[in-house]
Amino acid sequence: LAWQAVLATARAGGRVLVFSLEMRRAELLKRLAGQMCGISEARLETGAVMTHEIEALQVALDDLSRLPINVVNDARTLEEIRARVLSEKARVDVSLVVVDYLQLVRMAQTYDDGNRADEDRVQGMKNLAMDGGVPMLVISAMTKAAQLAAASGKVDSTGTKGAGAEYAADLVAFLVRTNPDDSGPSPEVMFTITKRRNGPVGNVPLVFHKGQGRFEMKGGESW
């Protein structure tokens, strides 16, 4: 869903910075190109693609290369991310910053309390959003207990890994399968907003098209 926001922003002309702390740029582009062409990751990994699909992949990669998206792999600390965003913002406007994902952001100090570490991470991201005047979309892991609770439809803001993130974030939302046992190509998913500062919370029903890596509003409207 974060990448859907990235692509929509970039195709509208907005510049996007993606700090990918887990996957390398080449891996991400290969996955995105495969989704654009309807080719699964499994087939890409094994090379089980036809000649016309290889041509389609090249077209998709060319399309991605023209978009104003900068995938950053060499900024791993909060301080490095902050410096990179502010320097890019000073050079040219930035419409969106994505961090994938929160718990992999390294901190200058050592913490005994994981909640406090996450709270400081999120507070640092929030300060960056305000100082840089740019929206920050930060992905978080979920606790195992929260994952189990979500399977039965119970979701709250403490589900972020390290409950400290709940207090600093302006908006907290989760993607939860409506039916955890649905292994089909287009499962229903609930986008559950559990916290929105000065705004309403609630559920938005979506459908996730696995092969395309794309979410739609339930009923067919793109989202």
PDB file of N, CA, C and O in Angstrom, residues 8 95 136 142 219:
ATOM      1  N   ALA A   8       1.547   6.611  -7.077  1.00  0.00           N
ATOM      2  CA  ALA A   8       0.516   7.612  -7.371  1.00  0.00           C
ATOM      3  C   ALA A   8       1.076   9.026  -7.227  1.00  0.00           C
ATOM      4  O   ALA A   8       0.806   9.909  -8.054  1.00  0.00           O
ATOM      5  N   SER A  95       7.642  15.542  -2.124  1.00  0.00           N
ATOM      6  CA  SER A  95       6.209  15.435  -1.831  1.00  0.00           C
ATOM      7  C   SER A  95       5.873  14.351  -0.821  1.00  0.00           C
ATOM      8  O   SER A  95       4.825  14.396  -0.186  1.00  0.00           O
ATOM      9  N   MET A 136       5.413  12.143   6.098  1.00  0.00           N
ATOM     10  CA  MET A 136       6.213  10.947   6.385  1.00  0.00           C
ATOM     11  C   MET A 136       5.285   9.747   6.519  1.00  0.00           C
ATOM     12  O   MET A 136       4.376   9.751   7.345  1.00  0.00           O
ATOM     13  N   MET A 142       4.378  -5.414  13.486  1.00  0.00           N
ATOM     14  CA  MET A 142       3.345  -5.637  14.499  1.00  0.00           C
ATOM     15  C   MET A 142       3.837  -6.674  15.497  1.00  0.00           C
ATOM     16  O   MET A 142       4.625  -7.558  15.152  1.00  0.00           O
ATOM     17  N   GLY A 219     -15.555  -2.833  -4.299  1.00  0.00           N
ATOM     18  CA  GLY A 219     -16.522  -2.343  -5.256  1.00  0.00           C
ATOM     19  C   GLY A 219     -15.855  -1.871  -6.547  1.00  0.00           C
ATOM     20  O   GLY A 219     -16.518  -1.552  -7.526  1.00  0.00           O
TER      21      GLY A 219
END
